[in-house]
Amino acid sequence: MSASWARRDFLRRVGVAGLAAVAAPAALVACTTVSNAPGSTLENARSTGTIRVGIANEAPYGFTDPSGKVTGESVEVARAVLGALGINDVQATTVEFGSLIPALNARQFDMVTAGMFINPERCANAAFSDPDYTAPTAFLVPTGNPQGIATFDDVRDKGLRLAVLSGAVEQGYAQKSGVPDTQLQVVDTQNTMLQVVTAGRVDAGALTNISLNDVKAKNLGAAVEVPSGFFPVIDGKPTVSAGAFVFRMGEDDFVSAFNAELKRLHDSGEWLRITEPFGFTQDNVPGPDVTTQSLCAA
């Protein structure tokens, strides 16, 4: 898979390679049929009350839970927005993450609800909604944060041991912040990161606050906490990452209508209620200076 299409290095995909239908109950079911109905995507979806979305089967964004239900932060936010637009039947198809935009443009589905980060290369191939969330970096530390770790500079200056996920951007952030490799322990999974922190083999683990909050929520008995997230300054620039929904180029009416309802969710606080079960907090709400235009031009 081309690196240009990868979601982000810090997460390991659990998506199904190739195109695979997702089994799901009731309104959210698999569908790969391509409609030839006239009119815009938004008009057709409103007329039929149905829309096809693409996911990558990746928690906590869009995935199938143990009961067989398709859910996740991106799926549930999309369901709320689309419902407000009169589209209540959301049909999901799973593809490997790197195939989401090509499959969207091939009209295998009508939008992507997979928490995809906005970047210039993707913006050249698809249209993005306004930012849905931001993904600050955070640390997983023992309860009470005994070493007072808030930045990679703290890890470097205090000579602390840091766990990072194999292939993760946080490893690069640490190295570019001057943390020597001798202070880094590379682990293969988020659960392994939790284990080495709780066992005292490292002083902290670094990942996005979304992922670490999800780990903490799934391990309520673990004596760990996740301090507030932050955007590391690397090479003099903040590393702001933001996820959004993806549409085909030229579907401006759909993007505009979607953005209006997404803004309503954010402004009302309803977005936070929907997303909290998936590890999102106020730290993940995009600020006014985080825009699709700026991220597409970054």
CSV table of N, CA and C in Angstrom, one decimal, residues 71-215:
chain,number,residue,atom,x,y,z
A,71,THR,N,-20.3,0.6,13.9
A,71,THR,CA,-20.4,1.8,14.8
A,71,THR,C,-19.0,2.5,14.7
A,72,GLY,N,-18.8,3.3,15.7
A,72,GLY,CA,-17.5,4.1,15.7
A,72,GLY,C,-17.8,5.6,15.7
A,73,GLU,N,-16.8,6.4,16.1
A,73,GLU,CA,-17.0,7.8,16.2
A,73,GLU,C,-17.5,8.4,14.8
A,74,SER,N,-16.8,8.1,13.8
A,74,SER,CA,-17.1,8.7,12.5
A,74,SER,C,-18.5,8.2,12.0
A,75,VAL,N,-18.7,6.9,12.2
A,75,VAL,CA,-20.0,6.4,11.8
A,75,VAL,C,-21.2,7.0,12.6
A,76,GLU,N,-21.0,7.2,13.9
A,76,GLU,CA,-22.1,7.7,14.7
A,76,GLU,C,-22.3,9.2,14.4
A,77,VAL,N,-21.3,9.9,14.2
A,77,VAL,CA,-21.4,11.4,13.9
A,77,VAL,C,-22.1,11.5,12.5
A,78,ALA,N,-21.6,10.7,11.6
A,78,ALA,CA,-22.3,10.7,10.2
A,78,ALA,C,-23.7,10.4,10.3
A,79,ARG,N,-24.1,9.4,11.1
A,79,ARG,CA,-25.5,8.9,11.3
A,79,ARG,C,-26.3,10.1,11.8
A,80,ALA,N,-25.8,10.9,12.8
A,80,ALA,CA,-26.5,12.0,13.3
A,80,ALA,C,-26.7,13.1,12.3
A,81,VAL,N,-25.6,13.4,11.5
A,81,VAL,CA,-25.7,14.5,10.5
A,81,VAL,C,-26.6,14.1,9.4
A,82,LEU,N,-26.4,12.9,8.9
A,82,LEU,CA,-27.3,12.4,7.8
A,82,LEU,C,-28.7,12.3,8.2
A,83,GLY,N,-29.0,11.9,9.4
A,83,GLY,CA,-30.4,11.9,9.9
A,83,GLY,C,-31.0,13.2,9.8
A,84,ALA,N,-30.2,14.3,10.2
A,84,ALA,CA,-30.8,15.6,10.2
A,84,ALA,C,-31.0,16.1,8.8
A,85,LEU,N,-30.4,15.4,7.8
A,85,LEU,CA,-30.6,15.8,6.4
A,85,LEU,C,-31.7,14.9,5.8
A,86,GLY,N,-32.3,14.1,6.6
A,86,GLY,CA,-33.4,13.2,6.1
A,86,GLY,C,-32.9,11.9,5.5
A,87,ILE,N,-31.7,11.5,5.8
A,87,ILE,CA,-31.1,10.3,5.3
A,87,ILE,C,-30.9,9.3,6.5
A,88,ASN,N,-31.8,8.4,6.7
A,88,ASN,CA,-31.7,7.6,7.9
A,88,ASN,C,-31.2,6.2,7.7
A,89,ASP,N,-31.1,5.7,6.4
A,89,ASP,CA,-30.6,4.4,6.1
A,89,ASP,C,-29.2,4.4,5.7
A,90,VAL,N,-28.3,4.2,6.6
A,90,VAL,CA,-26.8,4.2,6.3
A,90,VAL,C,-26.3,2.8,6.0
A,91,GLN,N,-25.8,2.6,4.8
A,91,GLN,CA,-25.3,1.3,4.4
A,91,GLN,C,-23.8,1.3,4.3
A,92,ALA,N,-23.1,0.4,5.0
A,92,ALA,CA,-21.7,0.5,5.1
A,92,ALA,C,-21.0,-0.7,4.3
A,93,THR,N,-19.9,-0.3,3.7
A,93,THR,CA,-19.0,-1.2,3.0
A,93,THR,C,-17.6,-1.1,3.6
A,94,THR,N,-17.0,-2.2,3.9
A,94,THR,CA,-15.6,-2.1,4.4
A,94,THR,C,-14.6,-2.4,3.3
A,95,VAL,N,-13.6,-1.5,3.2
A,95,VAL,CA,-12.4,-1.7,2.3
A,95,VAL,C,-11.2,-1.4,3.1
A,96,GLU,N,-10.1,-1.8,2.6
A,96,GLU,CA,-8.8,-1.5,3.3
A,96,GLU,C,-8.6,0.0,3.3
A,97,PHE,N,-8.0,0.6,4.3
A,97,PHE,CA,-8.0,2.0,4.4
A,97,PHE,C,-7.4,2.7,3.2
A,98,GLY,N,-6.4,2.2,2.6
A,98,GLY,CA,-5.7,2.8,1.5
A,98,GLY,C,-6.6,2.8,0.2
A,99,SER,N,-7.7,2.0,0.2
A,99,SER,CA,-8.5,1.9,-0.9
A,99,SER,C,-9.8,2.8,-0.8
A,100,LEU,N,-10.0,3.5,0.3
A,100,LEU,CA,-11.2,4.2,0.5
A,100,LEU,C,-11.4,5.3,-0.5
A,101,ILE,N,-10.5,6.2,-0.8
A,101,ILE,CA,-10.7,7.2,-1.7
A,101,ILE,C,-10.8,6.7,-3.2
A,102,PRO,N,-10.0,5.7,-3.6
A,102,PRO,CA,-10.2,5.2,-4.9
A,102,PRO,C,-11.6,4.5,-5.1
A,103,ALA,N,-12.1,3.8,-4.0
A,103,ALA,CA,-13.4,3.2,-4.1
A,103,ALA,C,-14.5,4.2,-4.1
A,104,LEU,N,-14.3,5.3,-3.3
A,104,LEU,CA,-15.3,6.4,-3.4
A,104,LEU,C,-15.4,7.0,-4.8
A,105,ASN,N,-14.2,7.3,-5.4
A,105,ASN,CA,-14.2,7.8,-6.7
A,105,ASN,C,-14.7,6.9,-7.8
A,106,ALA,N,-14.7,5.6,-7.5
A,106,ALA,CA,-15.2,4.5,-8.4
A,106,ALA,C,-16.7,4.3,-8.1
A,107,ARG,N,-17.3,5.1,-7.2
A,107,ARG,CA,-18.7,5.1,-6.9
A,107,ARG,C,-19.2,3.8,-6.3
A,108,GLN,N,-18.3,3.2,-5.5
A,108,GLN,CA,-18.7,2.0,-4.8
A,108,GLN,C,-19.4,2.3,-3.5
A,109,PHE,N,-19.3,3.6,-3.1
A,109,PHE,CA,-20.1,4.2,-2.0
A,109,PHE,C,-20.0,5.7,-2.2
A,110,ASP,N,-20.8,6.4,-1.4
A,110,ASP,CA,-21.0,7.8,-1.7
A,110,ASP,C,-20.3,8.8,-0.7
A,111,MET,N,-19.7,8.3,0.3
A,111,MET,CA,-18.9,9.1,1.2
A,111,MET,C,-18.1,8.2,2.1
A,112,VAL,N,-17.0,8.7,2.7
A,112,VAL,CA,-16.2,8.0,3.6
A,112,VAL,C,-16.4,8.4,5.0
A,113,THR,N,-16.7,7.5,5.9
A,113,THR,CA,-16.9,7.8,7.3
A,113,THR,C,-15.8,6.9,8.1
A,114,ALA,N,-14.6,7.3,8.0
A,114,ALA,CA,-13.5,6.5,8.6
A,114,ALA,C,-12.5,7.3,9.4
A,115,GLY,N,-12.9,8.6,9.7
A,115,GLY,CA,-12.0,9.4,10.5
A,115,GLY,C,-10.7,9.8,9.8
A,116,MET,N,-10.8,9.9,8.4
A,116,MET,CA,-9.5,10.1,7.6
A,116,MET,C,-8.9,11.5,7.9
A,117,PHE,N,-7.6,11.5,8.1
A,117,PHE,CA,-6.9,12.8,8.3
A,117,PHE,C,-6.9,13.6,7.0
A,118,ILE,N,-7.0,14.9,7.1
A,118,ILE,CA,-6.9,15.8,5.9
A,118,ILE,C,-5.4,16.1,5.7
A,119,ASN,N,-5.0,15.9,4.4
A,119,ASN,CA,-3.7,16.3,4.0
A,119,ASN,C,-3.7,16.7,2.5
A,120,PRO,N,-2.7,17.4,2.0
A,120,PRO,CA,-2.7,17.9,0.7
A,120,PRO,C,-2.9,16.9,-0.4
A,121,GLU,N,-2.3,15.7,-0.3
A,121,GLU,CA,-2.4,14.7,-1.3
A,121,GLU,C,-3.8,14.2,-1.4
A,122,ARG,N,-4.4,14.0,-0.3
A,122,ARG,CA,-5.8,13.5,-0.3
A,122,ARG,C,-6.7,14.6,-0.8
A,123,CYS,N,-6.4,15.8,-0.5
A,123,CYS,CA,-7.3,16.9,-1.0
A,123,CYS,C,-7.2,17.0,-2.5
A,124,ALA,N,-6.2,16.6,-3.1
A,124,ALA,CA,-6.1,16.6,-4.6
A,124,ALA,C,-6.9,15.6,-5.2
A,125,ASN,N,-7.5,14.6,-4.4
A,125,ASN,CA,-8.2,13.5,-5.0
A,125,ASN,C,-9.6,13.4,-4.5
A,126,ALA,N,-10.0,14.2,-3.5
A,126,ALA,CA,-11.3,14.1,-2.9
A,126,ALA,C,-11.6,15.4,-2.2
A,127,ALA,N,-12.9,15.6,-1.8
A,127,ALA,CA,-13.3,16.8,-1.1
A,127,ALA,C,-13.5,16.4,0.4
A,128,PHE,N,-13.1,17.2,1.3
A,128,PHE,CA,-13.2,16.9,2.7
A,128,PHE,C,-14.2,17.9,3.3
A,129,SER,N,-14.9,17.4,4.3
A,129,SER,CA,-15.8,18.2,5.1
A,129,SER,C,-14.9,19.1,6.0
A,130,ASP,N,-15.6,20.0,6.8
A,130,ASP,CA,-14.9,20.7,7.8
A,130,ASP,C,-14.3,19.7,8.8
A,131,PRO,N,-13.2,20.1,9.5
A,131,PRO,CA,-12.6,19.1,10.5
A,131,PRO,C,-13.7,18.6,11.5
A,132,ASP,N,-13.7,17.3,11.6
A,132,ASP,CA,-14.6,16.7,12.6
A,132,ASP,C,-14.0,16.6,14.0
A,133,TYR,N,-12.7,16.4,14.0
A,133,TYR,CA,-12.0,16.2,15.3
A,133,TYR,C,-10.5,16.5,15.0
A,134,THR,N,-9.8,16.8,16.1
A,134,THR,CA,-8.3,16.9,16.1
A,134,THR,C,-7.8,15.7,16.9
A,135,ALA,N,-6.5,15.3,16.7
A,135,ALA,CA,-5.9,14.2,17.3
A,135,ALA,C,-4.6,14.6,18.0
A,136,PRO,N,-4.6,15.2,19.1
A,136,PRO,CA,-3.4,15.6,19.8
A,136,PRO,C,-2.6,14.4,20.3
A,137,THR,N,-1.3,14.5,20.4
A,137,THR,CA,-0.5,13.5,21.0
A,137,THR,C,-0.7,13.6,22.5
A,138,ALA,N,-0.6,12.4,23.2
A,138,ALA,CA,-0.7,12.4,24.6
A,138,ALA,C,0.2,11.3,25.2
A,139,PHE,N,0.3,11.3,26.5
A,139,PHE,CA,1.1,10.2,27.1
A,139,PHE,C,0.3,9.4,28.0
A,140,LEU,N,0.6,8.1,28.0
A,140,LEU,CA,0.0,7.2,29.0
A,140,LEU,C,1.0,7.0,30.1
A,141,VAL,N,0.6,7.4,31.3
A,141,VAL,CA,1.5,7.5,32.5
A,141,VAL,C,0.8,6.8,33.7
A,142,PRO,N,1.6,6.4,34.7
A,142,PRO,CA,1.1,5.9,35.9
A,142,PRO,C,0.2,6.9,36.6
A,143,THR,N,-0.8,6.5,37.3
A,143,THR,CA,-1.8,7.4,38.0
A,143,THR,C,-1.0,8.4,38.8
A,144,GLY,N,-1.4,9.7,38.6
A,144,GLY,CA,-0.7,10.7,39.3
A,144,GLY,C,0.4,11.4,38.5
A,145,ASN,N,0.8,10.7,37.4
A,145,ASN,CA,1.9,11.2,36.6
A,145,ASN,C,3.1,11.6,37.4
A,146,PRO,N,3.7,10.6,38.1
A,146,PRO,CA,4.8,10.9,39.1
A,146,PRO,C,6.0,11.7,38.5
A,147,GLN,N,6.2,11.5,37.2
A,147,GLN,CA,7.4,12.1,36.6
A,147,GLN,C,7.0,13.5,36.0
A,148,GLY,N,5.8,13.9,36.1
A,148,GLY,CA,5.3,15.2,35.5
A,148,GLY,C,5.6,15.3,34.1
A,149,ILE,N,5.3,14.3,33.3
A,149,ILE,CA,5.6,14.3,31.8
A,149,ILE,C,4.5,15.0,31.1
A,150,ALA,N,4.8,16.1,30.4
A,150,ALA,CA,3.9,16.9,29.6
A,150,ALA,C,4.3,17.0,28.1
A,151,THR,N,5.6,16.9,27.8
A,151,THR,CA,6.1,17.0,26.5
A,151,THR,C,7.2,16.1,26.2
A,152,PHE,N,7.6,15.9,25.0
A,152,PHE,CA,8.8,15.1,24.6
A,152,PHE,C,10.0,15.7,25.2
A,153,ASP,N,10.1,17.0,25.4
A,153,ASP,CA,11.2,17.6,26.0
A,153,ASP,C,11.4,17.1,27.5
A,154,ASP,N,10.3,16.9,28.2
A,154,ASP,CA,10.4,16.3,29.5
A,154,ASP,C,11.1,15.0,29.5
A,155,VAL,N,10.7,14.2,28.5
A,155,VAL,CA,11.2,12.8,28.4
A,155,VAL,C,12.7,12.9,28.2
A,156,ARG,N,13.1,13.8,27.3
A,156,ARG,CA,14.5,14.0,26.9
A,156,ARG,C,15.3,14.5,28.1
A,157,ASP,N,14.9,15.6,28.7
A,157,ASP,CA,15.6,16.3,29.8
A,157,ASP,C,15.7,15.5,31.1
A,158,LYS,N,14.7,14.7,31.3
A,158,LYS,CA,14.7,13.9,32.6
A,158,LYS,C,15.3,12.5,32.4
A,159,GLY,N,15.7,12.2,31.2
A,159,GLY,CA,16.2,10.9,30.9
A,159,GLY,C,15.2,9.7,31.1
A,160,LEU,N,14.0,10.0,30.8
A,160,LEU,CA,12.9,9.0,31.0
A,160,LEU,C,12.8,8.0,29.9
A,161,ARG,N,12.2,6.9,30.2
A,161,ARG,CA,12.0,5.8,29.2
A,161,ARG,C,10.6,5.9,28.7
A,162,LEU,N,10.5,5.8,27.3
A,162,LEU,CA,9.2,6.1,26.6
A,162,LEU,C,8.9,4.9,25.7
A,163,ALA,N,7.7,4.4,25.8
A,163,ALA,CA,7.2,3.4,24.8
A,163,ALA,C,6.5,4.1,23.6
A,164,VAL,N,6.9,3.6,22.4
A,164,VAL,CA,6.2,4.1,21.2
A,164,VAL,C,5.8,2.9,20.4
A,165,LEU,N,4.7,3.1,19.6
A,165,LEU,CA,4.2,2.0,18.8
A,165,LEU,C,5.1,1.9,17.5
A,166,SER,N,5.3,0.6,17.2
A,166,SER,CA,6.2,0.3,16.0
A,166,SER,C,5.6,1.1,14.8
A,167,GLY,N,6.5,1.8,14.1
A,167,GLY,CA,6.1,2.5,12.9
A,167,GLY,C,5.3,3.8,13.2
A,168,ALA,N,5.2,4.2,14.4
A,168,ALA,CA,4.3,5.3,14.8
A,168,ALA,C,5.0,6.6,14.6
A,169,VAL,N,4.2,7.7,14.3
A,169,VAL,CA,4.7,9.0,14.2
A,169,VAL,C,5.3,9.5,15.5
A,170,GLU,N,4.8,9.0,16.6
A,170,GLU,CA,5.3,9.5,17.9
A,170,GLU,C,6.8,9.1,18.1
A,171,GLN,N,7.2,8.0,17.5
A,171,GLN,CA,8.6,7.7,17.5
A,171,GLN,C,9.4,8.7,16.9
A,172,GLY,N,9.0,9.2,15.7
A,172,GLY,CA,9.7,10.3,15.0
A,172,GLY,C,9.6,11.6,15.8
A,173,TYR,N,8.5,11.9,16.4
A,173,TYR,CA,8.3,13.1,17.2
A,173,TYR,C,9.4,13.1,18.3
A,174,ALA,N,9.5,11.9,19.0
A,174,ALA,CA,10.4,11.8,20.1
A,174,ALA,C,11.9,12.0,19.6
A,175,GLN,N,12.2,11.4,18.5
A,175,GLN,CA,13.6,11.5,18.0
A,175,GLN,C,13.9,12.9,17.6
A,176,LYS,N,13.0,13.5,16.9
A,176,LYS,CA,13.2,14.9,16.4
A,176,LYS,C,13.2,15.9,17.6
A,177,SER,N,12.7,15.5,18.7
A,177,SER,CA,12.7,16.3,19.9
A,177,SER,C,14.0,16.1,20.7
A,178,GLY,N,14.8,15.2,20.2
A,178,GLY,CA,16.1,14.9,20.8
A,178,GLY,C,16.1,13.8,21.8
A,179,VAL,N,15.1,13.0,21.9
A,179,VAL,CA,15.1,11.8,22.8
A,179,VAL,C,15.9,10.7,22.1
A,180,PRO,N,17.0,10.3,22.8
A,180,PRO,CA,17.8,9.3,22.2
A,180,PRO,C,17.1,7.9,22.1
A,181,ASP,N,17.6,7.1,21.1
A,181,ASP,CA,16.9,5.8,20.9
A,181,ASP,C,17.1,4.9,22.2
A,182,THR,N,18.1,5.2,22.9
A,182,THR,CA,18.3,4.3,24.1
A,182,THR,C,17.2,4.6,25.2
A,183,GLN,N,16.5,5.6,25.1
A,183,GLN,CA,15.4,5.9,26.0
A,183,GLN,C,14.0,5.4,25.4
A,184,LEU,N,14.0,4.9,24.2
A,184,LEU,CA,12.8,4.5,23.5
A,184,LEU,C,12.6,3.0,23.6
A,185,GLN,N,11.4,2.5,23.9
A,185,GLN,CA,11.1,1.1,23.7
A,185,GLN,C,10.0,1.0,22.7
A,186,VAL,N,10.3,0.3,21.6
A,186,VAL,CA,9.3,0.1,20.6
A,186,VAL,C,8.4,-1.1,20.9
A,187,VAL,N,7.1,-0.9,20.9
A,187,VAL,CA,6.2,-2.0,21.2
A,187,VAL,C,5.3,-2.2,19.9
A,188,ASP,N,4.7,-3.4,19.9
A,188,ASP,CA,3.9,-3.8,18.7
A,188,ASP,C,2.4,-3.5,18.8
A,189,THR,N,1.9,-3.3,20.0
A,189,THR,CA,0.4,-3.0,20.1
A,189,THR,C,0.2,-2.0,21.2
A,190,GLN,N,-1.0,-1.5,21.2
A,190,GLN,CA,-1.4,-0.6,22.3
A,190,GLN,C,-1.5,-1.3,23.6
A,191,ASN,N,-1.9,-2.6,23.6
A,191,ASN,CA,-2.0,-3.3,24.8
A,191,ASN,C,-0.6,-3.6,25.4
A,192,THR,N,0.4,-3.8,24.5
A,192,THR,CA,1.7,-4.0,25.0
A,192,THR,C,2.2,-2.7,25.7
A,193,MET,N,1.9,-1.6,25.1
A,193,MET,CA,2.2,-0.3,25.6
A,193,MET,C,1.7,-0.1,27.0
A,194,LEU,N,0.4,-0.5,27.2
A,194,LEU,CA,-0.2,-0.5,28.5
A,194,LEU,C,0.5,-1.4,29.5
A,195,GLN,N,0.9,-2.5,29.1
A,195,GLN,CA,1.6,-3.5,30.0
A,195,GLN,C,2.9,-3.0,30.4
A,196,VAL,N,3.7,-2.4,29.5
A,196,VAL,CA,5.1,-1.9,29.9
A,196,VAL,C,5.0,-0.7,30.8
A,197,VAL,N,3.9,0.1,30.7
A,197,VAL,CA,3.8,1.2,31.6
A,197,VAL,C,3.3,0.8,32.9
A,198,THR,N,2.4,-0.1,33.0
A,198,THR,CA,1.9,-0.6,34.3
A,198,THR,C,2.9,-1.4,35.0
A,199,ALA,N,3.8,-2.1,34.3
A,199,ALA,CA,4.9,-2.9,34.9
A,199,ALA,C,6.1,-2.1,35.3
A,200,GLY,N,6.1,-0.8,35.0
A,200,GLY,CA,7.2,0.1,35.3
A,200,GLY,C,8.4,-0.1,34.5
A,201,ARG,N,8.3,-0.8,33.3
A,201,ARG,CA,9.4,-0.9,32.4
A,201,ARG,C,9.7,0.3,31.6
A,202,VAL,N,8.7,1.2,31.5
A,202,VAL,CA,8.9,2.6,31.0
A,202,VAL,C,8.2,3.6,31.8
A,203,ASP,N,8.5,4.8,31.7
A,203,ASP,CA,7.8,5.9,32.4
A,203,ASP,C,6.6,6.4,31.8
A,204,ALA,N,6.4,6.2,30.5
A,204,ALA,CA,5.3,6.6,29.8
A,204,ALA,C,5.2,6.0,28.4
A,205,GLY,N,4.0,6.1,27.8
A,205,GLY,CA,3.8,5.6,26.4
A,205,GLY,C,3.3,6.8,25.6
A,206,ALA,N,3.6,7.0,24.4
A,206,ALA,CA,3.1,8.1,23.6
A,206,ALA,C,2.3,7.6,22.4
A,207,LEU,N,1.1,8.2,22.2
A,207,LEU,CA,0.2,7.9,21.1
A,207,LEU,C,-0.8,9.1,21.0
A,208,THR,N,-1.8,9.0,20.2
A,208,THR,CA,-2.8,10.0,20.2
A,208,THR,C,-3.7,9.9,21.5
A,209,ASN,N,-4.2,11.0,21.9
A,209,ASN,CA,-5.1,10.9,23.1
A,209,ASN,C,-6.3,10.1,22.8
A,210,ILE,N,-6.8,10.1,21.6
A,210,ILE,CA,-7.9,9.3,21.2
A,210,ILE,C,-7.6,7.8,21.5
A,211,SER,N,-6.5,7.3,21.0
A,211,SER,CA,-6.2,5.9,21.1
A,211,SER,C,-5.9,5.6,22.6
A,212,LEU,N,-5.2,6.5,23.3
A,212,LEU,CA,-4.9,6.2,24.7
A,212,LEU,C,-6.1,6.2,25.6
A,213,ASN,N,-7.0,7.1,25.3
A,213,ASN,CA,-8.3,7.2,26.1
A,213,ASN,C,-9.1,5.9,25.8
A,214,ASP,N,-9.0,5.4,24.6
A,214,ASP,CA,-9.7,4.1,24.3
A,214,ASP,C,-9.1,3.0,25.1
A,215,VAL,N,-7.7,2.9,25.1
A,215,VAL,CA,-7.0,1.9,25.9
A,215,VAL,C,-7.4,2.0,27.3
